[in-house]
mmCIF file of C-alpha atoms in Angstrom:
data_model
loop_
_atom_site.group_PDB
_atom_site.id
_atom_site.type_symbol
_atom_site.label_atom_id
_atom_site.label_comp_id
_atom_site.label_asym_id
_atom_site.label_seq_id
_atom_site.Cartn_x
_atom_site.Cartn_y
_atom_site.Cartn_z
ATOM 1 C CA UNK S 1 -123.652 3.992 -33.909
ATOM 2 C CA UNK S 2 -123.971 0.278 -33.015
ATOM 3 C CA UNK S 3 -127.345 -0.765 -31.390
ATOM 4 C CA UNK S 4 -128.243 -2.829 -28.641
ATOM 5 C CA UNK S 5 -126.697 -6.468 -29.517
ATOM 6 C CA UNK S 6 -127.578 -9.201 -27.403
ATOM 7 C CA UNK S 7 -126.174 -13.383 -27.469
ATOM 8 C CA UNK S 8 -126.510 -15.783 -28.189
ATOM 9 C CA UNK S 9 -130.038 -14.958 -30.660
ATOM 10 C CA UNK S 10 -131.502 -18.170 -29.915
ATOM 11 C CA UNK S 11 -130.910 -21.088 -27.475
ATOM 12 C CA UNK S 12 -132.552 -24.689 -26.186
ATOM 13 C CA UNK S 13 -132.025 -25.536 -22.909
ATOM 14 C CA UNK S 14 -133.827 -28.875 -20.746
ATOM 15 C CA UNK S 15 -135.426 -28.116 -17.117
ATOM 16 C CA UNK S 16 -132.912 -27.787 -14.682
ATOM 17 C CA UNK S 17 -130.373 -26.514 -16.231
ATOM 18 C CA UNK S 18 -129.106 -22.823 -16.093
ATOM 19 C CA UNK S 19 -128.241 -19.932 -18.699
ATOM 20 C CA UNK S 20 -126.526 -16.848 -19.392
ATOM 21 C CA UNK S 21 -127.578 -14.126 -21.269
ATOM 22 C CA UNK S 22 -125.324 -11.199 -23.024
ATOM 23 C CA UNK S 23 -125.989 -8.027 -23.517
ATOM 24 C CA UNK S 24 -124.392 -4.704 -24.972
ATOM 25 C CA UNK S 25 -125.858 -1.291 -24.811
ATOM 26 C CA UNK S 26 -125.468 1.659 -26.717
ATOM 27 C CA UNK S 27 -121.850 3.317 -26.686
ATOM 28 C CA UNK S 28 -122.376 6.366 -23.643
ATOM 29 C CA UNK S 29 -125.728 4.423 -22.253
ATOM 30 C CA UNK S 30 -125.396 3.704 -18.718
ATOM 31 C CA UNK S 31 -128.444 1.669 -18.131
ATOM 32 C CA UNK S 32 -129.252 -1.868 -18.985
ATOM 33 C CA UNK S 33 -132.871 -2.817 -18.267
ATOM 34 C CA UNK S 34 -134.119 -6.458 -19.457
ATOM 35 C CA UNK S 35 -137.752 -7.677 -19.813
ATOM 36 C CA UNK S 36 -139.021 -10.954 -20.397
ATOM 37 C CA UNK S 37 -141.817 -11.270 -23.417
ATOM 38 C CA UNK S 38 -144.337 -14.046 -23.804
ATOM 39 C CA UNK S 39 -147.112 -14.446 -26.082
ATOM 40 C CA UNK S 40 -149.950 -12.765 -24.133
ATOM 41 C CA UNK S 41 -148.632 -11.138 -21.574
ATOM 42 C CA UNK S 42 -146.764 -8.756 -23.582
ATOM 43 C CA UNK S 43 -143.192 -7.420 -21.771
ATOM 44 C CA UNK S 44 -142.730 -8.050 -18.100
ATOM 45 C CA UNK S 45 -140.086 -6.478 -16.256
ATOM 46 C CA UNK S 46 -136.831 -8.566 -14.968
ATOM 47 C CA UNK S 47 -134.464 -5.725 -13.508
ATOM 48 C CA UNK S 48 -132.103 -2.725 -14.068
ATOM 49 C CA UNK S 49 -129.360 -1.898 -13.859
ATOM 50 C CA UNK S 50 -126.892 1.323 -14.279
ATOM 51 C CA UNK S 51 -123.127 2.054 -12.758
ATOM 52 C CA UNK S 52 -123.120 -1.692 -12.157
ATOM 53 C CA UNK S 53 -125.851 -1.946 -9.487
ATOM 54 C CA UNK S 54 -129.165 -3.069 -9.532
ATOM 55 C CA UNK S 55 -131.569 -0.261 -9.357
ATOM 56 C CA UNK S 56 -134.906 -1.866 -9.895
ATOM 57 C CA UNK S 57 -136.581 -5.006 -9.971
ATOM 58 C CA UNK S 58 -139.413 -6.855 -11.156
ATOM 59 C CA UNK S 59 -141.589 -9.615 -9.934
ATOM 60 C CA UNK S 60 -139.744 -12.574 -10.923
ATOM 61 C CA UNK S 61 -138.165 -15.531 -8.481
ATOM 62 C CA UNK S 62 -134.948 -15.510 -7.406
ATOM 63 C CA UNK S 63 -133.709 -17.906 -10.001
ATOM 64 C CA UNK S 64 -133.767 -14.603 -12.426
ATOM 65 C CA UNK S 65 -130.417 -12.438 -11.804
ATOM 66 C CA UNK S 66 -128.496 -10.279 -13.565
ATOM 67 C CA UNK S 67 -125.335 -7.872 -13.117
ATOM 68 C CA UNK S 68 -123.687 -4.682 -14.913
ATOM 69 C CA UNK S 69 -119.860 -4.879 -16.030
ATOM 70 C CA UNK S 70 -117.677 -1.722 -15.692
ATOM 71 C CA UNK S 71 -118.316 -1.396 -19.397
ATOM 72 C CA UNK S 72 -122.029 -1.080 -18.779
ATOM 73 C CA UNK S 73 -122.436 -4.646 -20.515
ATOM 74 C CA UNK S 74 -124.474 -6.983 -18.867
ATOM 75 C CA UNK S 75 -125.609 -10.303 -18.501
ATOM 76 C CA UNK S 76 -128.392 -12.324 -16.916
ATOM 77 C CA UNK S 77 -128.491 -15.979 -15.548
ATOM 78 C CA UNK S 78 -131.809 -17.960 -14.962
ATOM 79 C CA UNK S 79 -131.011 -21.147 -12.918
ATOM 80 C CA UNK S 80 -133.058 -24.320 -12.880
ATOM 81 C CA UNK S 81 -134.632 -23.834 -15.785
ATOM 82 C CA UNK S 82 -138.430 -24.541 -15.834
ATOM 83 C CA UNK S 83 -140.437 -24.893 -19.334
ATOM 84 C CA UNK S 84 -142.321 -21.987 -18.475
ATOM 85 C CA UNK S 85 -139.188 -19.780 -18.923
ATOM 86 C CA UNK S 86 -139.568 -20.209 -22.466
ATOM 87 C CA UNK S 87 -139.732 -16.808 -23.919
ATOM 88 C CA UNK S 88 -137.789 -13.589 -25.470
ATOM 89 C CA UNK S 89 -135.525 -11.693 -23.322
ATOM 90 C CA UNK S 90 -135.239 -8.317 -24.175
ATOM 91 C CA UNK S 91 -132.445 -6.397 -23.172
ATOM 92 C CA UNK S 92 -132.983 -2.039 -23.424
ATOM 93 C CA UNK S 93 -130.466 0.523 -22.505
ATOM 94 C CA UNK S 94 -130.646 4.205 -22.334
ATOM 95 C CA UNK S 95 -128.830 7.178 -21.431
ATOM 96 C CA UNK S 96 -130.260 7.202 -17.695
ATOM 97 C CA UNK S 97 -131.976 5.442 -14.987
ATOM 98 C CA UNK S 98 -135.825 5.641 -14.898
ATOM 99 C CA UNK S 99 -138.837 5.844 -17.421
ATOM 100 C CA UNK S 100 -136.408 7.323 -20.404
ATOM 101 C CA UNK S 101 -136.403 6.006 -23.832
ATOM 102 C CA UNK S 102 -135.345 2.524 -24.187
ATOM 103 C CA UNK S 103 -133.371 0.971 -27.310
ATOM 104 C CA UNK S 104 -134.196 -2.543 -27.221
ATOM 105 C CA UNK S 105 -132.060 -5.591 -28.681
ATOM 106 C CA UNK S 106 -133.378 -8.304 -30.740
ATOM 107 C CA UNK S 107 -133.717 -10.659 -27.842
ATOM 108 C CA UNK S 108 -132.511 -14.325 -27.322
ATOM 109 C CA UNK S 109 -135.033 -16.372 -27.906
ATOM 110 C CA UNK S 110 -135.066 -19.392 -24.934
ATOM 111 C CA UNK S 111 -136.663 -22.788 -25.421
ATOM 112 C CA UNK S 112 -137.229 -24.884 -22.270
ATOM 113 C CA UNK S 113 -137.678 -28.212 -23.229
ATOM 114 C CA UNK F 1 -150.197 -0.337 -8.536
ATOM 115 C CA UNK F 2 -148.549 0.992 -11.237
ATOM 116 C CA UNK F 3 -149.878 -0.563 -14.503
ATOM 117 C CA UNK F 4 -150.667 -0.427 -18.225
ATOM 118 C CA UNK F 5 -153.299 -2.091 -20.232
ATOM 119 C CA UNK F 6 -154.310 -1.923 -23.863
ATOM 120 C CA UNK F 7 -157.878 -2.077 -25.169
ATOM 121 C CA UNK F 8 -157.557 -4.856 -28.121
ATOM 122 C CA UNK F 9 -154.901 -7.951 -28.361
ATOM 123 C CA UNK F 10 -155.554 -8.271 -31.721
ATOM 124 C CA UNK F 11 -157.029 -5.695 -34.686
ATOM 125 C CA UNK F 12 -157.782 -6.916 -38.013
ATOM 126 C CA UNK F 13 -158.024 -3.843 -40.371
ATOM 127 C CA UNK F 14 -158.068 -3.443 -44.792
ATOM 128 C CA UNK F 15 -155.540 -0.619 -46.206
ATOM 129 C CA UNK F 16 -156.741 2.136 -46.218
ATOM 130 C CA UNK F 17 -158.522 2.243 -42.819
ATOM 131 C CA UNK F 18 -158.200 3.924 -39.828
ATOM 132 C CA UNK F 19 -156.727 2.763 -36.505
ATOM 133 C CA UNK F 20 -157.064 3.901 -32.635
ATOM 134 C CA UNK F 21 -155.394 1.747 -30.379
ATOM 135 C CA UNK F 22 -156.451 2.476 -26.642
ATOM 136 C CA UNK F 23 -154.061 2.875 -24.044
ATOM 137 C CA UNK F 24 -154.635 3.710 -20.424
ATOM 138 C CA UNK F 25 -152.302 3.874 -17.255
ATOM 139 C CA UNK F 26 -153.037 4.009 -14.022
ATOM 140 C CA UNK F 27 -150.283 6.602 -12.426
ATOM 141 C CA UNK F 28 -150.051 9.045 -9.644
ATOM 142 C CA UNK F 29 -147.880 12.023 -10.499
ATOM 143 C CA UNK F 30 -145.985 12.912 -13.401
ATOM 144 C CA UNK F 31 -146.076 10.159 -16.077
ATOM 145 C CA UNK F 32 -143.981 10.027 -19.484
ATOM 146 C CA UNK F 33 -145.911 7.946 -22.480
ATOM 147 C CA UNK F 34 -144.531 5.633 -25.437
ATOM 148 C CA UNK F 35 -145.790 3.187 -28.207
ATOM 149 C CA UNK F 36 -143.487 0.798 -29.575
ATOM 150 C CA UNK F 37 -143.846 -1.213 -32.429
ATOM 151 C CA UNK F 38 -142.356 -4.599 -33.235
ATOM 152 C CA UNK F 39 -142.581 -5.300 -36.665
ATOM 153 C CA UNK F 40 -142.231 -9.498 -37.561
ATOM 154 C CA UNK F 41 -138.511 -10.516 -36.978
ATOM 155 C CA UNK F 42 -137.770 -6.988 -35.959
ATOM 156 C CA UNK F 43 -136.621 -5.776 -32.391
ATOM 157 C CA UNK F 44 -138.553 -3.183 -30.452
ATOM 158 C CA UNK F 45 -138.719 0.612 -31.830
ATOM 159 C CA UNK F 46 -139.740 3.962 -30.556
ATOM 160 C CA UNK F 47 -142.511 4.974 -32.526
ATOM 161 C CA UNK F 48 -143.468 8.489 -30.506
ATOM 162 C CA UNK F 49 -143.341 9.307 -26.835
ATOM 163 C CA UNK F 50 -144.785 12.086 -24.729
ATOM 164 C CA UNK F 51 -142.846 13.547 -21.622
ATOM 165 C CA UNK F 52 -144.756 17.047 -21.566
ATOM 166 C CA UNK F 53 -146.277 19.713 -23.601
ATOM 167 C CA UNK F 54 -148.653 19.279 -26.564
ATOM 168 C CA UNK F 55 -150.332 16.232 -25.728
ATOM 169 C CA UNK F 56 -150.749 15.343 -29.627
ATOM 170 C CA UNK F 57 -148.085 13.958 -30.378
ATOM 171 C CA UNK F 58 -146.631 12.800 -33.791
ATOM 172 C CA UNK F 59 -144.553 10.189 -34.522
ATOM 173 C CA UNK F 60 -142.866 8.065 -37.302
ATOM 174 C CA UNK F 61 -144.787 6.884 -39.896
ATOM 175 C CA UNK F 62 -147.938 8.811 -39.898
ATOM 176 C CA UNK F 63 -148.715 7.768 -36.063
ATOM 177 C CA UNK F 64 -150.188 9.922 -33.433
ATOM 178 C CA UNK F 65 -151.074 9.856 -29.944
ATOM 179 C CA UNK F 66 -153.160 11.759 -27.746
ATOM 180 C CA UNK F 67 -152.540 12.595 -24.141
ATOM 181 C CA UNK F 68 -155.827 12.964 -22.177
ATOM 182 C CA UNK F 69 -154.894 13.477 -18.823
ATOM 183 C CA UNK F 70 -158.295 13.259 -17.434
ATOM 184 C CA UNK F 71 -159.335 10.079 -19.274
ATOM 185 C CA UNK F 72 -155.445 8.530 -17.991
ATOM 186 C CA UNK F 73 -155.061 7.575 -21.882
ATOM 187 C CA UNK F 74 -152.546 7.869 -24.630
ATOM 188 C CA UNK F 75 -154.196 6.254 -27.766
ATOM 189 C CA UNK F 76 -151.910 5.730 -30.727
ATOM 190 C CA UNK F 77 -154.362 7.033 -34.176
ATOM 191 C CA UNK F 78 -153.117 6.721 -37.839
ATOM 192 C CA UNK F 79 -155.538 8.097 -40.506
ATOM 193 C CA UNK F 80 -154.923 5.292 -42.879
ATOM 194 C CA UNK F 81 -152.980 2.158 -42.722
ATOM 195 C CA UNK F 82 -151.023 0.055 -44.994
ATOM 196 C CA UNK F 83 -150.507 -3.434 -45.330
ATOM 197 C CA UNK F 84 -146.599 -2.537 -43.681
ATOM 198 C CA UNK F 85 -148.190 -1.255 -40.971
ATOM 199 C CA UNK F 86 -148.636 -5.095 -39.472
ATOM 200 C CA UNK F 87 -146.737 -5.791 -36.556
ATOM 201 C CA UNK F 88 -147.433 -5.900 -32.797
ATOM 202 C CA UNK F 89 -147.812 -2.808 -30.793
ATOM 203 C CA UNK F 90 -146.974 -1.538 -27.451
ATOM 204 C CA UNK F 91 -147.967 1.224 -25.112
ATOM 205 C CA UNK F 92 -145.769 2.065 -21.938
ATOM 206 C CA UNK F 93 -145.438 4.569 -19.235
ATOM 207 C CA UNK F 94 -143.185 5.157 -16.489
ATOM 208 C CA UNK F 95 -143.134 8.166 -13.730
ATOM 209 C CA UNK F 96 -139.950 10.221 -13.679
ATOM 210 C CA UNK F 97 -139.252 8.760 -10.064
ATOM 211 C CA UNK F 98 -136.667 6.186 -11.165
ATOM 212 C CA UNK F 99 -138.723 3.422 -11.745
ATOM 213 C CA UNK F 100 -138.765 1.189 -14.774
ATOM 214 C CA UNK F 101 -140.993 1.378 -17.724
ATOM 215 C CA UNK F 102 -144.483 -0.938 -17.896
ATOM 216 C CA UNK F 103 -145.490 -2.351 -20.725
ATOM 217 C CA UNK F 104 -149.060 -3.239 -22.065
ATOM 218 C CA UNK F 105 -149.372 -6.829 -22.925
ATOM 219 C CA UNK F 106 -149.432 -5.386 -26.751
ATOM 220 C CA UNK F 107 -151.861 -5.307 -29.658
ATOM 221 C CA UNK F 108 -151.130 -7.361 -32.508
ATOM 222 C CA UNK F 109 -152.186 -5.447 -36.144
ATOM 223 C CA UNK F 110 -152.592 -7.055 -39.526
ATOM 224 C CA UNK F 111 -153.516 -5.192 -42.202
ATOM 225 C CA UNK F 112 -154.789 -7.040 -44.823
ATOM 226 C CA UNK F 113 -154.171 -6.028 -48.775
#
C-alpha cells in the first residue's frame, strides 16, 4: 500500500512569489491535514480537509490555502511568499476527520530566499 | 486553549541509558495521545498512541508511554537506548470532537556510541 507522497520534495522560491504544493493520501483515506514544521517550533497546524471541504483550520494568514480533489488529493498554495515561510510542509491523511492517526509524507522542503 | 508542550528540546544520552521524555496537554474532555518519531531524512511515524484503556502503553521499538490522567501527561520511557534511537520526537493529542491534532514543538535525541 503506497504511502503518503507529496511534490515536488524540495523547492526555492524569492519573496513575492507564490507556490503550490501536492499531496496524495493513502488509497481509502478521506482526510488530508497539512502542518507546517520549523526548527523550534515543532509542527504547527495549516488546515484539513476531508470530502473536499475544509474542516479545520489553523492560525496562519490568509496567504496559506489549500483544497481537496474528488480523489481526496490535495494541494496547498502560499501566495506572496515571505522568507519566513521557509520551512517543511507536512502533509498527513487518515481514515477520518478529527484527532485519528495520521500518516505523514516526507514533506517539501520550501526555501524563501 | 488547547495545547501541547514537551519538557526537553534537546536530550543528550550514551547507549545503554534510559530515557523519559515528558509530555503534558492541557485538554478538557476526552483526549487521544501519540508520540511520533522522525528519524534524520525520514518522514513522520507512529510510534504508540493511546485512545483508552490501559494507560501503559507499548509501542514499536521498546517505547512506552504512560497515561496519567491526573498529572495531564503521557511520557514516552524506553529502558535502554541505542545509538538508532537518535532522531527527533513528538508528542500530540487531539479530543475526539473533530478537531485537528497538536503537536509539541518536539525533542531532539542523540544517542551517542
Amino acid at each position: 500500500k503506497a504511502g503518503v507522497t507529496q511534490t515536488p520534495r524540495y523547492l526555492i522560491k524569492t519573496r513575492g512569489q507564490q507556490v503550490t504544493l501536492s499531496c496524495s493520501p493513502i488509497s481509502g483515506h478521506r482526510s488530508v491535514s497539512w502542518y507546517q514544521q520549523t526548527p523550534g517550533q515543532g509542527l504547527q497546524f495549516l488546515f484539513e480537509y476531508f470530502s473536499e471541504t475544509q474542516r479545520n483550520k489553523g492560525n496562519f494568514p490568509g496567504r496559506f490555502s489549500g483544497r481537496q480533489f474528488s480523489n481526496s488529493r490535495s494541494e496547498m498554495n502560499v501566495s506572496t511568499l515571505e522568507l519566513g515561510d521557509s520551512a517543511l510542509y507536512l502533509c498527513a491523511s487518515s481514515l477520518s476527520l478529527g484527532a485519528g492517526e495520521l500518516f505523514f509524507g516526507e514533506g517539501s522542503r520550501l526555501t524563501v530566499l | 486553549a488547547q495545547s501541547v508542550s514537551q519538557h526537553n528540546h534537546h536530550v543528550i544520552l550514551s547507549e545503554a541509558a534510559s530515557l523519559e521524555l515528558g509530555c503534558n496537554y492541557s485538554y478538557g474532555g476526552t483526549v487521544n495521545l501519540f508520540w511520533y518519531v522522525q528519524y534524520p531524512g525520514q518522514h513522520l511515524q507512529l510510534l504508540l498512541k493511546y485512545f483508552s484503556g490501559d494507560p501503559l502503553v507499548k509501542g514499536i521499538k521498546g517505547f512506552e508511554a504512560e497515561f496519567i490522567k491526573s498529572k495531564f501527561s503521557f511520557n514516552l520511557r524506553k529502558p535502554s537506548v541505542q545509538w538508532s534511537d537518535t532522531a527527533e520526537y513528538f508528542c500530540a493529542a487531539g479530543s475526539n470532537s473533530g478537531y485537528a491534532l497538536n503537536f509539541g514543538k518536539g525533542t531532539s535525541l542523540l544517542v551517542t556510541p
